[in-house]
GROMACS .gro file of C-alpha atoms in nm:
model
  242
    1MET     CA    1   3.561   3.126   0.307
    2ALA     CA    2   3.621   3.071   0.679
    3ARG     CA    3   3.849   3.375   0.687
    4MET     CA    4   3.577   3.591   0.527
    5ALA     CA    5   3.325   3.472   0.787
    6GLU     CA    6   3.566   3.564   1.067
    7GLU     CA    7   3.608   3.925   0.952
    8PRO     CA    8   3.258   4.053   1.045
    9ILE     CA    9   3.289   3.888   1.386
   10ARG     CA   10   3.627   4.051   1.443
   11GLU     CA   11   3.490   4.390   1.331
   12ARG     CA   12   3.201   4.363   1.578
   13ARG     CA   13   3.441   4.279   1.860
   14VAL     CA   14   3.666   4.573   1.773
   15SER     CA   15   3.370   4.809   1.744
   16GLY     CA   16   3.239   4.696   2.083
   17GLN     CA   17   3.577   4.752   2.243
   18VAL     CA   18   3.605   5.097   2.083
   19ARG     CA   19   3.259   5.190   2.216
   20ARG     CA   20   3.365   5.099   2.567
   21GLU     CA   21   3.690   5.292   2.535
   22VAL     CA   22   3.513   5.605   2.405
   23VAL     CA   23   3.278   5.591   2.704
   24GLU     CA   24   3.578   5.551   2.937
   25LEU     CA   25   3.742   5.851   2.771
   26ILE     CA   26   3.433   6.063   2.832
   27LEU     CA   27   3.422   5.957   3.198
   28GLU     CA   28   3.793   5.993   3.263
   29ARG     CA   29   3.802   6.343   3.117
   30GLY     CA   30   3.484   6.445   3.299
   31LEU     CA   31   3.319   6.562   2.977
   32ARG     CA   32   2.967   6.696   3.020
   33PRO     CA   33   2.676   6.685   2.771
   34GLY     CA   34   2.751   6.917   2.481
   35ALA     CA   35   3.130   6.901   2.526
   36PRO     CA   36   3.327   6.825   2.208
   37LEU     CA   37   3.494   6.487   2.168
   38PRO     CA   38   3.836   6.436   2.007
   39THR     CA   39   3.829   6.419   1.628
   40GLU     CA   40   3.812   6.086   1.445
   41ALA     CA   41   4.183   6.114   1.367
   42GLU     CA   42   4.266   6.179   1.733
   43LEU     CA   43   4.053   5.884   1.846
   44MET     CA   44   4.224   5.660   1.589
   45VAL     CA   45   4.564   5.746   1.736
   46ALA     CA   46   4.452   5.736   2.099
   47LEU     CA   47   4.276   5.399   2.064
   48GLY     CA   48   4.501   5.245   1.800
   49VAL     CA   49   4.216   5.144   1.565
   50SER     CA   50   4.101   5.218   1.210
   51ARG     CA   51   3.882   5.507   1.102
   52ASN     CA   52   3.603   5.262   1.015
   53SER     CA   53   3.610   5.115   1.367
   54VAL     CA   54   3.587   5.464   1.518
   55ARG     CA   55   3.296   5.560   1.294
   56GLU     CA   56   3.103   5.240   1.365
   57ALA     CA   57   3.154   5.284   1.738
   58LEU     CA   58   3.039   5.648   1.727
   59LYS     CA   59   2.728   5.558   1.527
   60ALA     CA   60   2.638   5.293   1.786
   61LEU     CA   61   2.689   5.542   2.071
   62GLN     CA   62   2.481   5.799   1.888
   63ALA     CA   63   2.192   5.551   1.879
   64LEU     CA   64   2.218   5.537   2.259
   65ASP     CA   65   2.232   5.920   2.283
   66ILE     CA   66   2.573   5.893   2.446
   67VAL     CA   67   2.732   6.097   2.169
   68GLU     CA   68   2.587   6.344   1.920
   69ILE     CA   69   2.730   6.361   1.568
   70ARG     CA   70   2.689   6.706   1.412
   71HIS     CA   71   2.785   6.667   1.049
   72GLY     CA   72   3.031   6.933   0.943
   73HIS     CA   73   3.095   7.036   1.304
   74GLY     CA   74   3.222   6.733   1.494
   75THR     CA   75   3.113   6.488   1.762
   76TYR     CA   76   2.990   6.591   2.106
   77VAL     CA   77   2.887   6.425   2.429
   78GLY     CA   78   2.515   6.345   2.411
   79GLN     CA   79   2.242   6.398   2.667
   80ALA     CA   80   2.217   6.026   2.753
   81SER     CA   81   1.838   6.056   2.750
   82LEU     CA   82   1.600   5.765   2.793
   83THR     CA   83   1.472   5.790   2.434
   84PRO     CA   84   1.649   5.464   2.330
   85LEU     CA   85   1.488   5.290   2.628
   86ALA     CA   86   1.144   5.419   2.531
   87ASP     CA   87   1.192   5.311   2.169
   88GLY     CA   88   1.301   4.962   2.278
   89LEU     CA   89   1.006   4.923   2.515
   90THR     CA   90   0.766   5.047   2.248
   91PHE     CA   91   0.895   4.791   1.999
   92ARG     CA   92   0.875   4.513   2.258
   93ALA     CA   93   0.517   4.605   2.348
   94LEU     CA   94   0.403   4.625   1.985
   95VAL     CA   95   0.558   4.290   1.897
   96SER     CA   96   0.408   4.122   2.204
   97LEU     CA   97   0.064   4.275   2.146
   98ARG     CA   98   0.024   4.052   1.844
   99ASP     CA   99  -0.042   3.774   2.093
  100ASP     CA  100  -0.155   3.947   2.414
  101THR     CA  101  -0.125   4.265   2.619
  102ARG     CA  102   0.112   4.124   2.879
  103ALA     CA  103   0.410   4.338   2.772
  104LEU     CA  104   0.204   4.653   2.818
  105VAL     CA  105   0.084   4.541   3.161
  106GLU     CA  106   0.445   4.466   3.264
  107ILE     CA  107   0.551   4.821   3.177
  108LEU     CA  108   0.253   4.952   3.370
  109GLU     CA  109   0.355   4.746   3.674
  110LEU     CA  110   0.699   4.908   3.671
  111ARG     CA  111   0.543   5.253   3.655
  112GLU     CA  112   0.312   5.161   3.945
  113VAL     CA  113   0.605   5.052   4.162
  114LEU     CA  114   0.783   5.380   4.088
  115GLU     CA  115   0.491   5.614   4.146
  116GLU     CA  116   0.334   5.439   4.442
  117GLY     CA  117   0.673   5.402   4.607
  118LEU     CA  118   0.739   5.776   4.582
  119MET     CA  119   0.407   5.891   4.725
  120ARG     CA  120   0.524   5.908   5.087
  121ARG     CA  121   0.808   6.140   4.989
  122VAL     CA  122   0.574   6.343   4.770
  123ALA     CA  123   0.332   6.393   5.059
  124GLY     CA  124   0.603   6.569   5.258
  125ALA     CA  125   0.745   6.767   4.968
  126LEU     CA  126   0.444   6.929   4.803
  127GLY     CA  127   0.384   7.294   4.883
  128GLU     CA  128   0.073   7.506   4.842
  129ALA     CA  129   0.167   7.607   4.487
  130GLU     CA  130   0.192   7.245   4.371
  131LEU     CA  131  -0.129   7.142   4.548
  132SER     CA  132  -0.318   7.431   4.391
  133ARG     CA  133  -0.183   7.336   4.050
  134LEU     CA  134  -0.291   6.974   4.097
  135GLU     CA  135  -0.642   7.086   4.196
  136LEU     CA  136  -0.657   7.309   3.889
  137LEU     CA  137  -0.553   7.019   3.667
  138VAL     CA  138  -0.825   6.796   3.816
  139ARG     CA  139  -1.085   7.067   3.746
  140GLY     CA  140  -0.959   7.080   3.390
  141MET     CA  141  -1.003   6.702   3.366
  142GLU     CA  142  -1.358   6.732   3.499
  143GLU     CA  143  -1.447   6.995   3.239
  144ALA     CA  144  -1.293   6.790   2.960
  145ALA     CA  145  -1.476   6.473   3.068
  146ALA     CA  146  -1.808   6.661   3.088
  147ALA     CA  147  -1.753   6.789   2.734
  148GLY     CA  148  -1.662   6.444   2.606
  149ARG     CA  149  -1.299   6.537   2.539
  150ALA     CA  150  -0.994   6.326   2.618
  151PHE     CA  151  -0.738   6.485   2.852
  152PRO     CA  152  -0.402   6.304   2.812
  153ASP     CA  153  -0.200   6.627   2.836
  154LEU     CA  154  -0.366   6.724   3.165
  155ASP     CA  155  -0.314   6.372   3.294
  156ARG     CA  156   0.055   6.378   3.208
  157GLU     CA  157   0.107   6.721   3.363
  158PHE     CA  158  -0.065   6.599   3.680
  159HIS     CA  159   0.188   6.320   3.729
  160GLU     CA  160   0.482   6.543   3.636
  161THR     CA  161   0.367   6.807   3.886
  162LEU     CA  162   0.342   6.544   4.160
  163TYR     CA  163   0.710   6.450   4.149
  164ARG     CA  164   0.872   6.778   4.049
  165PRO     CA  165   0.932   6.893   4.412
  166LEU     CA  166   1.148   6.584   4.473
  167GLY     CA  167   1.421   6.734   4.253
  168ASN     CA  168   1.509   6.394   4.105
  169GLU     CA  169   1.573   6.445   3.733
  170LEU     CA  170   1.554   6.073   3.656
  171VAL     CA  171   1.193   6.040   3.777
  172PRO     CA  172   1.031   6.259   3.507
  173GLN     CA  173   1.255   6.099   3.244
  174LEU     CA  174   1.141   5.749   3.343
  175LEU     CA  175   0.777   5.855   3.361
  176GLY     CA  176   0.813   6.025   3.024
  177ALA     CA  177   0.957   5.705   2.876
  178PHE     CA  178   0.667   5.497   3.008
  179TRP     CA  179   0.416   5.758   2.888
  180HIS     CA  180   0.575   5.761   2.545
  181VAL     CA  181   0.543   5.383   2.520
  182PHE     CA  182   0.175   5.376   2.612
  183HIS     CA  183   0.070   5.649   2.374
  184ARG     CA  184   0.281   5.523   2.085
  185VAL     CA  185   0.126   5.180   2.131
  186ALA     CA  186  -0.223   5.330   2.163
  187GLY     CA  187  -0.179   5.526   1.842
  188VAL     CA  188  -0.052   5.228   1.645
  189ARG     CA  189  -0.323   4.997   1.776
  190GLY     CA  190  -0.599   5.255   1.721
  191TRP     CA  191  -0.738   5.222   2.072
  192ALA     CA  192  -1.025   5.439   2.186
  193SER     CA  193  -0.997   5.712   2.448
  194ASP     CA  194  -1.036   5.647   2.819
  195PRO     CA  195  -1.354   5.435   2.853
  196ALA     CA  196  -1.419   5.566   3.207
  197PRO     CA  197  -1.312   5.935   3.218
  198GLU     CA  198  -1.528   6.017   3.523
  199LEU     CA  199  -1.362   5.738   3.720
  200THR     CA  200  -1.017   5.856   3.608
  201VAL     CA  201  -1.101   6.207   3.730
  202ALA     CA  202  -1.231   6.075   4.063
  203ARG     CA  203  -0.911   5.879   4.127
  204HIS     CA  204  -0.695   6.182   4.056
  205ARG     CA  205  -0.916   6.386   4.288
  206ASP     CA  206  -0.869   6.125   4.564
  207ILE     CA  207  -0.492   6.152   4.529
  208VAL     CA  208  -0.501   6.530   4.568
  209ALA     CA  209  -0.739   6.514   4.864
  210ALA     CA  210  -0.506   6.275   5.045
  211LEU     CA  211  -0.204   6.494   4.973
  212ARG     CA  212  -0.391   6.806   5.083
  213ALA     CA  213  -0.463   6.626   5.415
  214LYS     CA  214  -0.090   6.533   5.445
  215ASP     CA  215  -0.198   6.171   5.478
  216ALA     CA  216   0.086   5.978   5.313
  217GLY     CA  217  -0.069   5.634   5.364
  218ARG     CA  218  -0.399   5.741   5.215
  219ALA     CA  219  -0.219   5.903   4.921
  220GLN     CA  220  -0.030   5.581   4.858
  221ARG     CA  221  -0.353   5.379   4.863
  222ALA     CA  222  -0.520   5.628   4.629
  223MET     CA  223  -0.235   5.591   4.381
  224ALA     CA  224  -0.261   5.211   4.408
  225ASP     CA  225  -0.635   5.231   4.333
  226HIS     CA  226  -0.559   5.452   4.036
  227PHE     CA  227  -0.317   5.198   3.892
  228ARG     CA  228  -0.551   4.906   3.952
  229GLY     CA  229  -0.801   5.082   3.728
  230ILE     CA  230  -0.538   5.153   3.463
  231GLY     CA  231  -0.418   4.794   3.474
  232ALA     CA  232  -0.768   4.659   3.419
  233ARG     CA  233  -0.817   4.881   3.113
  234ALA     CA  234  -0.472   4.807   2.972
  235GLY     CA  235  -0.540   4.436   3.009
  236GLN     CA  236  -0.858   4.482   2.806
  237GLY     CA  237  -0.665   4.661   2.531
  238MET     CA  238  -0.801   5.009   2.601
  239ARG     CA  239  -0.622   5.339   2.601
  240GLY     CA  240  -0.706   5.479   2.943
  241VAL     CA  241  -0.356   5.456   3.083
  242GLY     CA  242  -0.291   5.801   3.229
   0.00000   0.00000   0.00000
């Protein structure tokens, strides 16, 4: 009986070791996303483990988007996206919301640190094309609010447009992960639309005005004001989190 109990533990240890060795193989060979990995048989020989251990390790890495298994074609290096992170944060927020909204507020605080911290760089990076696009998006928000329509897509594009000139690919991925969490949670909880759309529009307009004036400090304060409003609504269990 004791021997049987030890087997699953041993298998987990072997699978964990194989996962680490597959990752090391990818790094050592400089394989890029989309590049084919060695076959299962080749990995068995290279790592000195069973086919089952290789398969379990690859399945675990697929869940992390580190590898992509294309049935009938082979296994390839994945995109290493932040989708697993977003799914984990969503689950954590939904479980915690049974008791309170603290988990959602914590995610919001992380997003605030990221966005507010980048505003000074954004102020020096935005060109006329981006500023004009931001102003157009704010006008779209105004029209939607006046018509009683929600505008989450405009809100998301606004924030994506802000940071695009920085050329940091991780920023939009992180923001996208946070956005995904909020709207998944909102959908599951059945929250209403933004309870104060006019105020949301005004805060976005303040951000653009500060950036248009090349006033980095003012832009940073405007973003902080924006997040204080979002935090208050998230704490009350409302959906206005754009």
